[in-house]
CSV table of C-alpha atoms in Angstrom, one decimal:
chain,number,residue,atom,x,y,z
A,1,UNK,CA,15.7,30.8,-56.2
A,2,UNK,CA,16.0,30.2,-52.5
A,3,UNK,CA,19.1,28.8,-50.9
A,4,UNK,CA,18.5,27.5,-47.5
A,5,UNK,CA,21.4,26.8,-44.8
A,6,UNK,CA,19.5,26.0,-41.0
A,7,UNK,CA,22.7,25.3,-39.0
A,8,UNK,CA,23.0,28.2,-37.0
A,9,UNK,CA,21.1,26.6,-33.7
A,10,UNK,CA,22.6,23.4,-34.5
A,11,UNK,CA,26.1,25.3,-34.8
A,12,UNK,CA,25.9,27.0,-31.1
A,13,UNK,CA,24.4,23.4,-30.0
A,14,UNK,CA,27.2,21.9,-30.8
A,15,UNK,CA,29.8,24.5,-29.9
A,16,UNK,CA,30.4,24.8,-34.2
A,17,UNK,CA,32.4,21.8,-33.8
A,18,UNK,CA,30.8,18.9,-36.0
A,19,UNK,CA,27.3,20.4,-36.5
A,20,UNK,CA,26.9,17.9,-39.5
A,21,UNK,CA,27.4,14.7,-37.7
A,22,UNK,CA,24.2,14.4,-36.2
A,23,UNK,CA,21.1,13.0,-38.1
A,24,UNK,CA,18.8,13.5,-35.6
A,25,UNK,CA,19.6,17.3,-35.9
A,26,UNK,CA,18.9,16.4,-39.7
A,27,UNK,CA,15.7,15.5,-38.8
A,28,UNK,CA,14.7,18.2,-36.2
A,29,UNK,CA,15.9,20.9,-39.3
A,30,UNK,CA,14.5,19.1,-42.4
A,31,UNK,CA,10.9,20.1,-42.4
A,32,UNK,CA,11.4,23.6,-41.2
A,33,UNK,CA,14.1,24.4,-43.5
A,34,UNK,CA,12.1,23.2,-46.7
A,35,UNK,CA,9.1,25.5,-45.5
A,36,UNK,CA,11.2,28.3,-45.4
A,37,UNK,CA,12.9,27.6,-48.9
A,38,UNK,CA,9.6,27.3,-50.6
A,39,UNK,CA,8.1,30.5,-48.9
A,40,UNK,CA,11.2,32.8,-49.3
A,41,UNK,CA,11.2,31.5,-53.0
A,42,UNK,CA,7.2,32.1,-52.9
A,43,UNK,CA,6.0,28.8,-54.8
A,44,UNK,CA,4.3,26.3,-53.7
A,45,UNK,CA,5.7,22.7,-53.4
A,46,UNK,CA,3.2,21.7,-56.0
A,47,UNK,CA,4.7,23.7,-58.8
A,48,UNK,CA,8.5,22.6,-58.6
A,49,UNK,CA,9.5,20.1,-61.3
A,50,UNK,CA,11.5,17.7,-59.5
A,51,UNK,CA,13.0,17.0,-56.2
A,52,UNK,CA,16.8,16.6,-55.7
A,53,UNK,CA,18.6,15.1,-53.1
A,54,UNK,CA,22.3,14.5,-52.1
A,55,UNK,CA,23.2,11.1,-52.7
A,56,UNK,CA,26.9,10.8,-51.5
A,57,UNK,CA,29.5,11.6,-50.0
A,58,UNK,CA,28.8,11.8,-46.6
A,59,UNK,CA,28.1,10.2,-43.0
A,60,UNK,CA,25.7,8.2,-43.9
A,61,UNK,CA,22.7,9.2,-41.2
A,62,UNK,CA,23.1,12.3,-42.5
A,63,UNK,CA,22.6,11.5,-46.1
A,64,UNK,CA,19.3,9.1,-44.8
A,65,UNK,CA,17.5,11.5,-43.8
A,66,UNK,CA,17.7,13.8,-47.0
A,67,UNK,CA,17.3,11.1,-49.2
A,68,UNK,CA,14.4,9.4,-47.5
A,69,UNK,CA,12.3,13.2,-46.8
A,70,UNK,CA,13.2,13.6,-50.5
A,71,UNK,CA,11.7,10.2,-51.5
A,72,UNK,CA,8.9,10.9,-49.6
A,73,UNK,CA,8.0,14.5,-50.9
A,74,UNK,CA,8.5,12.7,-54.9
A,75,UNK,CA,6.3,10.3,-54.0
A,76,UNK,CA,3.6,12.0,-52.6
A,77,UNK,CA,3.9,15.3,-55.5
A,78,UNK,CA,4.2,12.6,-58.2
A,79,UNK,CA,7.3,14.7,-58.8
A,80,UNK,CA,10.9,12.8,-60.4
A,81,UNK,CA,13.6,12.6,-58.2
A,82,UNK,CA,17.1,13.5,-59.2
A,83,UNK,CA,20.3,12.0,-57.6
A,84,UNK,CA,23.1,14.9,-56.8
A,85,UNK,CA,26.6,14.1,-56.2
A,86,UNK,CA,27.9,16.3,-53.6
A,87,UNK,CA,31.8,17.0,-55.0
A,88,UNK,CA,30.2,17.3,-58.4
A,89,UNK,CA,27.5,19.9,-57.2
A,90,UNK,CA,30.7,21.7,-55.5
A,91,UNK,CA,32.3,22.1,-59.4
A,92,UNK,CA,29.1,23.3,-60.7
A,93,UNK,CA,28.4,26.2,-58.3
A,94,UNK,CA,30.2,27.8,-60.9
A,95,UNK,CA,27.1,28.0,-63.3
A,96,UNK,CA,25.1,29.7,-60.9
A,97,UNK,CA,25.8,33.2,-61.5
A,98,UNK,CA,24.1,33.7,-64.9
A,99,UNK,CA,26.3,36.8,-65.5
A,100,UNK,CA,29.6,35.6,-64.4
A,101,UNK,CA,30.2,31.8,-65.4
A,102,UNK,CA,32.8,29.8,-67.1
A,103,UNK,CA,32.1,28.3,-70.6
A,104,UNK,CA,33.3,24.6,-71.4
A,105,UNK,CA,35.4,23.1,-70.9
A,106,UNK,CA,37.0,24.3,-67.9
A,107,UNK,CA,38.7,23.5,-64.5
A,108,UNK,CA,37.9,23.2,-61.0
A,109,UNK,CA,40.6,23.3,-58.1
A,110,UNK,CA,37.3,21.9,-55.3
A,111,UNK,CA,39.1,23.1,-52.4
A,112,UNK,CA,37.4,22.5,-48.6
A,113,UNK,CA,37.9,21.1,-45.2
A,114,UNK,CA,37.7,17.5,-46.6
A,115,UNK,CA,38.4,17.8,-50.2
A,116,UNK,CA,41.0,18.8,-52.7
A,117,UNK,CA,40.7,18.1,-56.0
A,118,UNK,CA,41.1,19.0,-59.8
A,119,UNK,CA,38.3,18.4,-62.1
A,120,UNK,CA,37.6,19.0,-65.6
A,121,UNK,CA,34.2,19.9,-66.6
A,122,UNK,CA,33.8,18.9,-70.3
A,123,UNK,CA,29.5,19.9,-69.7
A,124,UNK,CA,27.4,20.0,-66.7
A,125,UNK,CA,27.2,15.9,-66.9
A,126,UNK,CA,30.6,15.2,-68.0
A,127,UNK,CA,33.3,15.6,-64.9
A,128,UNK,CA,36.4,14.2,-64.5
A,129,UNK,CA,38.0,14.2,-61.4
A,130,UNK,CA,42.2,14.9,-62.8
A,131,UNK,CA,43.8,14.9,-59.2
A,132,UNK,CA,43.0,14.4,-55.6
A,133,UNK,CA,44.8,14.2,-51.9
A,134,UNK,CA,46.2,11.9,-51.1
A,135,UNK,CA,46.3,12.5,-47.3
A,136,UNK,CA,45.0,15.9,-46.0
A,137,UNK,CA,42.4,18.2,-47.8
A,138,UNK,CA,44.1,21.8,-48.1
A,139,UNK,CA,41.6,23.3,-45.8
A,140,UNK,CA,42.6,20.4,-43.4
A,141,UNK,CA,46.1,22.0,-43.6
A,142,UNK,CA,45.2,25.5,-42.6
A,143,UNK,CA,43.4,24.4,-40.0
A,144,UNK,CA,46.1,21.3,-38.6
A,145,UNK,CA,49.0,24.3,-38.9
A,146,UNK,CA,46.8,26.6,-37.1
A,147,UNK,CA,46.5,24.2,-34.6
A,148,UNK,CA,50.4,23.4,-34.3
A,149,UNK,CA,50.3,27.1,-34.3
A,150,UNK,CA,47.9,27.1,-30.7
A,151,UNK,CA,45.7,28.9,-32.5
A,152,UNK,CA,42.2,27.0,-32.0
A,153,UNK,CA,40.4,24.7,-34.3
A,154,UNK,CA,39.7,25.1,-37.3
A,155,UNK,CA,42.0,27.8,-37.3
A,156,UNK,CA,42.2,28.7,-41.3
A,157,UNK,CA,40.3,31.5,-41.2
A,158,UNK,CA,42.6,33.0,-38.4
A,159,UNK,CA,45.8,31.8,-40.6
A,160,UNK,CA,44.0,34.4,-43.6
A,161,UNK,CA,44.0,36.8,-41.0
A,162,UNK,CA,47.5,37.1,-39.3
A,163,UNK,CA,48.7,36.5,-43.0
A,164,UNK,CA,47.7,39.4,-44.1
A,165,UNK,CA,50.1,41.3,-41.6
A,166,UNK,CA,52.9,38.7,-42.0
A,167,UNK,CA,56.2,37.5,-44.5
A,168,UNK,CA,54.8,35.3,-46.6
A,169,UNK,CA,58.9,34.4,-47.3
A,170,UNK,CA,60.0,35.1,-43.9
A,171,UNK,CA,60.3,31.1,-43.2
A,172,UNK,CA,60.2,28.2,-45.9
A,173,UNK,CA,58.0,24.8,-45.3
A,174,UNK,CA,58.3,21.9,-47.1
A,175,UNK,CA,56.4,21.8,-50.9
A,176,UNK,CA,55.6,17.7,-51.6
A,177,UNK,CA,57.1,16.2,-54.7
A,178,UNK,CA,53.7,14.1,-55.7
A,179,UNK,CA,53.6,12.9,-58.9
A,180,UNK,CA,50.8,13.9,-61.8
A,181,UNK,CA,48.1,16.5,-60.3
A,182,UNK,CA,47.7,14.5,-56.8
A,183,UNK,CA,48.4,16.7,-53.8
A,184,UNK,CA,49.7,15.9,-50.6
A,185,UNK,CA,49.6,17.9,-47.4
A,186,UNK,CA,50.7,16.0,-44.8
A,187,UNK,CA,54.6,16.8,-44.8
A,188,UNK,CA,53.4,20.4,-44.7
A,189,UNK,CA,52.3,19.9,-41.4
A,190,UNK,CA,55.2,17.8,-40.4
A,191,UNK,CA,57.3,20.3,-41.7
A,192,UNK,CA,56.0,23.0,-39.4
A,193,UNK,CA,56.0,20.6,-36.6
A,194,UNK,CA,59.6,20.1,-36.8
A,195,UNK,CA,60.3,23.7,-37.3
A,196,UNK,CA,58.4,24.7,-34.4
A,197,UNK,CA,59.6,21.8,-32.1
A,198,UNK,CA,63.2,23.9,-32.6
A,199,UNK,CA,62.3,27.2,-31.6
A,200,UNK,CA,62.3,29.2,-28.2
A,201,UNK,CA,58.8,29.1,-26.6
A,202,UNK,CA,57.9,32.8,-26.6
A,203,UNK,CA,59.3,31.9,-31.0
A,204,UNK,CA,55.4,31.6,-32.3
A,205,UNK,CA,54.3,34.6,-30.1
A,206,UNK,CA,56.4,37.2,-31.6
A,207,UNK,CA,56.4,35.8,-35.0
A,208,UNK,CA,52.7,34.8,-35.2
A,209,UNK,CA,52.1,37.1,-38.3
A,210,UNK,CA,55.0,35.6,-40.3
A,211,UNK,CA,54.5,32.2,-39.6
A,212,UNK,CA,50.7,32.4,-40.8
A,213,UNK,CA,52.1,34.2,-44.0
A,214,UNK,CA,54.4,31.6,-44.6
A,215,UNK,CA,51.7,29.1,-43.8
A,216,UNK,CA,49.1,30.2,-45.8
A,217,UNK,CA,51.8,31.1,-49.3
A,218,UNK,CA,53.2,27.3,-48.9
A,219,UNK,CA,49.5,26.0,-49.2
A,220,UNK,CA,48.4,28.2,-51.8
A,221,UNK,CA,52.0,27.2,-53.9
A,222,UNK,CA,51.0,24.1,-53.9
A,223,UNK,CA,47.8,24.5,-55.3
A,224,UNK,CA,48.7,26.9,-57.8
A,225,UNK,CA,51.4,24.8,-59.3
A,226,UNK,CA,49.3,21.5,-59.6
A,227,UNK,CA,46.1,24.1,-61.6
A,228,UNK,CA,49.2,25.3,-63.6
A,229,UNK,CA,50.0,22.0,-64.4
A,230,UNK,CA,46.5,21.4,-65.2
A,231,UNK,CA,46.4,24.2,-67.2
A,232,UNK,CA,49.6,23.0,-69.2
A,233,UNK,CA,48.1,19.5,-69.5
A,234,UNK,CA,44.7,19.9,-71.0
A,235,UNK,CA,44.9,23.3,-72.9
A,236,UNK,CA,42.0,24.6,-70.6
A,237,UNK,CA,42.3,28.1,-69.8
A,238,UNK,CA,39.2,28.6,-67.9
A,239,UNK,CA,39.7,28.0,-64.2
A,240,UNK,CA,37.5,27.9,-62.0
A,241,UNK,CA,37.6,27.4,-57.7
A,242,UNK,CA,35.2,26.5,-55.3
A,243,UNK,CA,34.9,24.8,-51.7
A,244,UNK,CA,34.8,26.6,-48.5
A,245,UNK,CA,38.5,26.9,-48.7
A,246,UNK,CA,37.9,29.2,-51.7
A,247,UNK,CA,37.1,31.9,-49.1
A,248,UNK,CA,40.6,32.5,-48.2
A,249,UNK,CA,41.9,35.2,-49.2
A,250,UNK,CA,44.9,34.8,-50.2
A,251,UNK,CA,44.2,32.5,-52.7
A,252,UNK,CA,41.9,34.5,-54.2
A,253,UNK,CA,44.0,36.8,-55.0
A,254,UNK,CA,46.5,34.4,-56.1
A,255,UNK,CA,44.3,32.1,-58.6
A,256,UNK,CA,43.4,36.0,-60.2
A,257,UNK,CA,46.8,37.4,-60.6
A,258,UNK,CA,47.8,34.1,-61.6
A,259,UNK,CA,44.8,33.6,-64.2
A,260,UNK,CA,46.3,37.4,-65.7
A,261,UNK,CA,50.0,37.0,-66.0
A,262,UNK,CA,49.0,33.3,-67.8
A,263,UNK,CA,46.1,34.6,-69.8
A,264,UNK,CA,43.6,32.5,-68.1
A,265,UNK,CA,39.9,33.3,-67.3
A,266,UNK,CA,39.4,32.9,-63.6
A,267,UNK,CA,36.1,32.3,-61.8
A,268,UNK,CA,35.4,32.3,-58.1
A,269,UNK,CA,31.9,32.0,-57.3
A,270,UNK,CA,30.0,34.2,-54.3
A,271,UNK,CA,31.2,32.9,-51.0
A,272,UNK,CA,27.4,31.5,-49.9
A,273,UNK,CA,28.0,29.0,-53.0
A,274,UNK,CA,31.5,28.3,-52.3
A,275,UNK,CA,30.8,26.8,-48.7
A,276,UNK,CA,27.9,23.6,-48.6
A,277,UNK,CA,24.4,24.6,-49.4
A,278,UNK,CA,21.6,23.9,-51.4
A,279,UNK,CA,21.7,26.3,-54.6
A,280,UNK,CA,24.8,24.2,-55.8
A,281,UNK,CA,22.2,20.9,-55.3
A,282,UNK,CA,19.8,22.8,-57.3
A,283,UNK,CA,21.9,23.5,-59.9
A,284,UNK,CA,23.2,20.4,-60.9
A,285,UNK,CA,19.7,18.9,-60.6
A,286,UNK,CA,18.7,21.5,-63.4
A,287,UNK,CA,21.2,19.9,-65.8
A,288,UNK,CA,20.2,16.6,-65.1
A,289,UNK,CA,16.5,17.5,-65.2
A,290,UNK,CA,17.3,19.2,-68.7
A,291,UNK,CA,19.2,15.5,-69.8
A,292,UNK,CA,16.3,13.3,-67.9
A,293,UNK,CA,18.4,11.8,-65.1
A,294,UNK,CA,16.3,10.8,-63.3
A,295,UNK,CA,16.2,7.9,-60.1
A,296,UNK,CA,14.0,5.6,-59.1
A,297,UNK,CA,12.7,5.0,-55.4
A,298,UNK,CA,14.5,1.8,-54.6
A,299,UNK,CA,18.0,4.5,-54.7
A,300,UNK,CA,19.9,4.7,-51.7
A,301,UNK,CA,22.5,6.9,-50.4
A,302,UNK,CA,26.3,5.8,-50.4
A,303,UNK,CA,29.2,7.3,-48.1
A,304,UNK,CA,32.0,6.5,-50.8
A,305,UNK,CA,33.0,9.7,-52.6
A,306,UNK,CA,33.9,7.9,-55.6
A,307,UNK,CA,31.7,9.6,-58.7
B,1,UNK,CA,55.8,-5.6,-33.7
B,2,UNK,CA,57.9,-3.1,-33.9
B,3,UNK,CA,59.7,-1.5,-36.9
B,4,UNK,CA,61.8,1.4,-37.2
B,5,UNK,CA,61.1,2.9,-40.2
B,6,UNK,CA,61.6,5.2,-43.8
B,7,UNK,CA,58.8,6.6,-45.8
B,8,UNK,CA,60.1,4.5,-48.4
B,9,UNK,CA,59.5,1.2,-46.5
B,10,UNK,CA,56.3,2.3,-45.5
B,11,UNK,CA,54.5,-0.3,-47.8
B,12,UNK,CA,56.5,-3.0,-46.3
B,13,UNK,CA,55.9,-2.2,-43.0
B,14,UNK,CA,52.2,-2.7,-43.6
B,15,UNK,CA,52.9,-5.4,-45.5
B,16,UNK,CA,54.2,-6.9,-42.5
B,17,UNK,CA,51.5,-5.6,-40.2
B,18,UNK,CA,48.6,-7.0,-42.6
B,19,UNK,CA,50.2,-10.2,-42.6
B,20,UNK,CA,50.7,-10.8,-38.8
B,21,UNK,CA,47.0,-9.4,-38.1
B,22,UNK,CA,44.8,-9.9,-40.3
B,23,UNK,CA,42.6,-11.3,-38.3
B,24,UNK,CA,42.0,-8.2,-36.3
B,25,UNK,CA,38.6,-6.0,-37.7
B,26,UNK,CA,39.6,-2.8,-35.7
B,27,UNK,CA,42.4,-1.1,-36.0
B,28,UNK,CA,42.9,1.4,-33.5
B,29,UNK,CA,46.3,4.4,-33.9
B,30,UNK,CA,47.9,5.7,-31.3
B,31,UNK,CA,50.1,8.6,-32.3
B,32,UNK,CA,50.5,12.8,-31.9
B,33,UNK,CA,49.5,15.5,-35.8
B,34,UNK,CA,52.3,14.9,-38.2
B,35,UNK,CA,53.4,11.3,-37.3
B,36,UNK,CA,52.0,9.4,-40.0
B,37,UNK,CA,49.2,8.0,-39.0
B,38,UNK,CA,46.8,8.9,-43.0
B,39,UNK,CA,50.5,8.1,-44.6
B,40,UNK,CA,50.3,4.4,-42.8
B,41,UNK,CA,46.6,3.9,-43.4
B,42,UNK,CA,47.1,4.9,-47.2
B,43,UNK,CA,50.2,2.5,-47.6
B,44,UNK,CA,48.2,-0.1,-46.2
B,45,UNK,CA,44.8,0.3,-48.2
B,46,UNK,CA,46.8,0.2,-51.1
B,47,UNK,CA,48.2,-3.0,-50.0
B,48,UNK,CA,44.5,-3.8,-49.4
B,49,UNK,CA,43.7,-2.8,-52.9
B,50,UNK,CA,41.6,-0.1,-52.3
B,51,UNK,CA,40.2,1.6,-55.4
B,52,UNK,CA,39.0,4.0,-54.0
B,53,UNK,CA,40.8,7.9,-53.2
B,54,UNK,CA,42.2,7.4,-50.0
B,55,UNK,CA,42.6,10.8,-47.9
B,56,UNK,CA,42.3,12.1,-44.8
B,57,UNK,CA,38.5,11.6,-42.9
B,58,UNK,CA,39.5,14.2,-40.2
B,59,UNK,CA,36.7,16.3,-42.0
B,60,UNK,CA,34.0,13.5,-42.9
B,61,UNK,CA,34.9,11.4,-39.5
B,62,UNK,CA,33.9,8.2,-41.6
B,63,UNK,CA,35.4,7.5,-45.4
B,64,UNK,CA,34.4,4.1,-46.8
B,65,UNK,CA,36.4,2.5,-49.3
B,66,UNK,CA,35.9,-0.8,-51.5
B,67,UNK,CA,38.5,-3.1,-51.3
B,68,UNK,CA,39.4,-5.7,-54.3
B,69,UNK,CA,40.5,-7.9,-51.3
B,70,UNK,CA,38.4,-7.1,-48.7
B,71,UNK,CA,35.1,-5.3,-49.9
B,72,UNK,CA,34.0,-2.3,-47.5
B,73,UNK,CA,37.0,-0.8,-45.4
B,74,UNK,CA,36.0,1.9,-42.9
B,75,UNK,CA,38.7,5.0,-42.6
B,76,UNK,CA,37.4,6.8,-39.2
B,77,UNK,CA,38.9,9.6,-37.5
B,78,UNK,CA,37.4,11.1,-34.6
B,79,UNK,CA,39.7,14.1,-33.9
B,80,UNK,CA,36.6,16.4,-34.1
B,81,UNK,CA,34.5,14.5,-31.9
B,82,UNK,CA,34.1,15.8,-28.4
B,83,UNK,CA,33.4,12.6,-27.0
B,84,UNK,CA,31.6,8.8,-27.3
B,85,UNK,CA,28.1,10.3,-27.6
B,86,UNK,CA,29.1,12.3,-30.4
B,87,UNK,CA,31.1,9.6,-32.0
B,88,UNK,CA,27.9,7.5,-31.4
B,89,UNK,CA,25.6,10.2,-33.0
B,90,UNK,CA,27.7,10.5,-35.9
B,91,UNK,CA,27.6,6.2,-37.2
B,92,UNK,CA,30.7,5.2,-35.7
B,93,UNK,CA,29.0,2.2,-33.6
B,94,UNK,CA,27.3,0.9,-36.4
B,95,UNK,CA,30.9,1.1,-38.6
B,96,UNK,CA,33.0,-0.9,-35.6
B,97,UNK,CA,29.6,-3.6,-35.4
B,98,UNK,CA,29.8,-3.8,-39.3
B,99,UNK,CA,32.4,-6.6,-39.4
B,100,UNK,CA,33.9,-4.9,-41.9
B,101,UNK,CA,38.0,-3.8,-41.5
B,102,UNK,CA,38.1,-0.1,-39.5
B,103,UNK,CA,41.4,1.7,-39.5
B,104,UNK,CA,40.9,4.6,-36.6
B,105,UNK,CA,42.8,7.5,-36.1
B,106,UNK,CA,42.6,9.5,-32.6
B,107,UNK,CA,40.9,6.8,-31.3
B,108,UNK,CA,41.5,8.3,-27.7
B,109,UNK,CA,38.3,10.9,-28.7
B,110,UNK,CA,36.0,7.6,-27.7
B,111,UNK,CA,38.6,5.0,-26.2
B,112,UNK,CA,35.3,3.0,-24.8
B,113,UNK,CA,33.9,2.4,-28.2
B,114,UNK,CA,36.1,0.3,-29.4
B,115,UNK,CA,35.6,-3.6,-29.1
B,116,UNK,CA,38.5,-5.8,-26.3
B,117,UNK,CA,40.1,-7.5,-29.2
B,118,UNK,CA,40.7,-3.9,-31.0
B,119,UNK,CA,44.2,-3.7,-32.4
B,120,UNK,CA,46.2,-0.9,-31.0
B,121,UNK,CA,49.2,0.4,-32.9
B,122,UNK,CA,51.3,3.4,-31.5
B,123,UNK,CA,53.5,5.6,-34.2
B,124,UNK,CA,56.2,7.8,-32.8
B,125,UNK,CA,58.7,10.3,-35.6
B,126,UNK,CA,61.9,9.9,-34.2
B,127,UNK,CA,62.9,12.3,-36.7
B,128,UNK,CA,61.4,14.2,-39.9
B,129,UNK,CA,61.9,11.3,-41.8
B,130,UNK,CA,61.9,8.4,-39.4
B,131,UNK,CA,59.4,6.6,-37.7
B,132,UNK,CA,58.6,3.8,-35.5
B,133,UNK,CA,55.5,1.9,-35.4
B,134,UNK,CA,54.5,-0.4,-32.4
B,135,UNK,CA,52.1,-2.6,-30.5
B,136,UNK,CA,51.1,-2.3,-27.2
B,137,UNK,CA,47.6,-2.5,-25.5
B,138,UNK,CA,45.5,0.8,-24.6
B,139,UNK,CA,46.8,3.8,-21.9
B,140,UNK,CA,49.7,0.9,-20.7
């Protein structure tokens, strides 16, 4: 297998701000990146079974691109084409590690810059989405309170790092009261807003640590009591994370000690399949390769997340 | 228009707006993080009777929803674009040109986009819990 990410050039190009918003990088990177997948994964294009593309969500000059090259190549290797959803690929990262993977059914808590959701995964084809945002993704919230914090954006990853040295209880922010398994994020950030808007200037400077501590245990709490819910709901004790967000530490460590006192079976997947790339395509194209789900060549990509 | 506020009038409020300006394809808001801007634009897509999940597009820049009422609604933020070429490179234009309704947020990220009969509506929290929501035209 060979799981190919080109955005590093694109990334200092574009001062890692929004290196995914441009399709005309998509279509510098395409062909290069496919070369090297296929040589680092020594086959030859010829011998692959199908090609798979990601049909939606997205921007959609973005999604263009991979769908037409992907056309393209199925046409010209007489090759089927295969139709991924990108949120549902996310969920199924989960079955890439042959040695370490969930049985059916479980859950997914899809957590990322853009996303939040809860999905139950009755088989590789059958996904439920159980609960969603309803304003800002989590990841969006580490990085808006970093922000508020003047740390610079996206700030999550610095949030996981003062946190570590920090209170977690030393000051209390606002948990939403949504109802069912939805989230909400938004008065999280309010919340700190307000805080912050009362303090002393030098207040975040000295108190940096704790704040980010605080932060990061509101946002986790808040995911950890809707998956508990989940749990509660459906009976399913296998739980399951991924999306970039999934990286933070903290919740890591959270979603395991939880999954032990509860007697749950927790699975986090390696970090490269946590974050966007390719191997999480490829996997969900091999389950719908196995079931013959298949597309034709008049498909065309859609920006609505909606499965 | 101008309305002072609860998050429990919310979907009254854009009610109210809907009604007075319909007619309006681009909606353009005006306000600092944490005032409400997703909160307004998710009251008044449900309104709108958007089936789809409505959330946040600070990430994607660009959600599209379908609308019972409406068909194709374009959510934009453009809080991570640097600036109008960006926001041009990343579909915005061709979302604005599309007819179709566009709720913006941080539509100061690429001001000169927008079309001269854009709809501009300022939000200000006059507390944690309050918040008023105004009209006024661009940078007055």
């Amino acid at each position: 297998m060979s799981n190919f990410i080109a955005n590093q050039k694109v990334h200092e190009q574009y001062g890692g701000v929004v290196p995914e918003l441009a399709s005309r990088a998509h279509m510098q990177n395409i062909v290069p990146v496919v070369d090297a997948a296929v040589s680092s994964a020594h086959i030859n294009l010829s011998s692959v079974d199908a090609i798979a593309f990601t049909q939606a969500p997205g921007l959609i000059g973005s999604l263009l691109v991979g769908t037409q090259f992907a056309k393209s190549l199925s046409l010209a290797l007489h090759k089927p084409l295969i139709a991924v959803h990108h949120m549902q690929a996310h969920v199924l990262a989960n079955l890439i590690d042959e040695n370490n993977k969930p049985d059916f059914p479980f859950l997914c808590l899809t957590v990322s810059g853009g996303h939040t959701q809860i999905v139950v995964a009755n088989s590789p084809l059958d996904l439920k989405v159980i609960g969603e945002t309803i304003d800002d993704a989590a990841g969006e919230a580490f990085d808006k309170t970093a922000k508020l914090l003047g740390l610079p954006y996206p700030g999550g990853p610095l949030i996981d790092k003062y946190a570590k040295e920090g209170n977690p209880y030393a000051f209390k922010f606002a948990e939403p009261q949504i109802s069912e398994l939805n989230f909400s994020f938004s008065g999280l950030k309010t919340s700190v807003l307000y805080f912050l808007q009362k303090q002393d200037t030098t207040f975040i400077q000295n108190n940096l640590n704790d704040l980010c501590a605080s932060v990061q245990h509101t946002i986790i709490s808040i995911l950890l009591k809707k998956i508990q819910k989940a749990v509660k709901q459906t009976g399913i004790k296998n739980v399951c994370i991924a999306g970039g967000v999934s990286a933070n530490s903290g919740l890591r460590k959270a979603l395991t000690e939880t999954g032990e006192q509860l007697g749950w079976r927790t699975f986090i997947p390696k970090f490269e399949y946590c974050t966007d790339n390719a191997a999480m395509i490829a996997i969900t194209a091999y389950y719908k390769y196995l079931a013959n789900d298949f597309v034709a060549l008049d498909i065309s990509p859609t920006a609505r997340a909606e499965w | 228009m101008d309305a002072i506020f609860g998050l429990n009038e919310i979907k009254q409020v854009a009610q109210l707006f809907w009604k007075q300006h319909q007619q309006k394809k681009v909606w353009a808001f005006h306000a600092p993080m944490g005032a409400g801007k997703t909160t307004f634009i998710h009251a008044l897509c449900e309104f709108l009777q958007v089936k789809d999940a409505i959330s946040s597009p600070t990430f994607s820049i660009i959600n599209e929803y379908k609308s019972e009422m409406l068909g194709t609604i374009y959510h934009m933020d453009w809080y991570r674009l640097k600036d109008e070429e960006e926001a041009v490179q990343a579909g915005i234009e061709d979302a604005l040109l599309s007819k179709n309704l566009c709720l913006v947020e941080w539509p100061e990220k690429a001001l000169g986009l927008l079309p001269d009969d854009t709809l501009h509506i300022y939000i200000e929290a006059l507390d944690t819990s309050t918040r008023r929501i105004f009209m006024q035209d661009a940078g007055e």
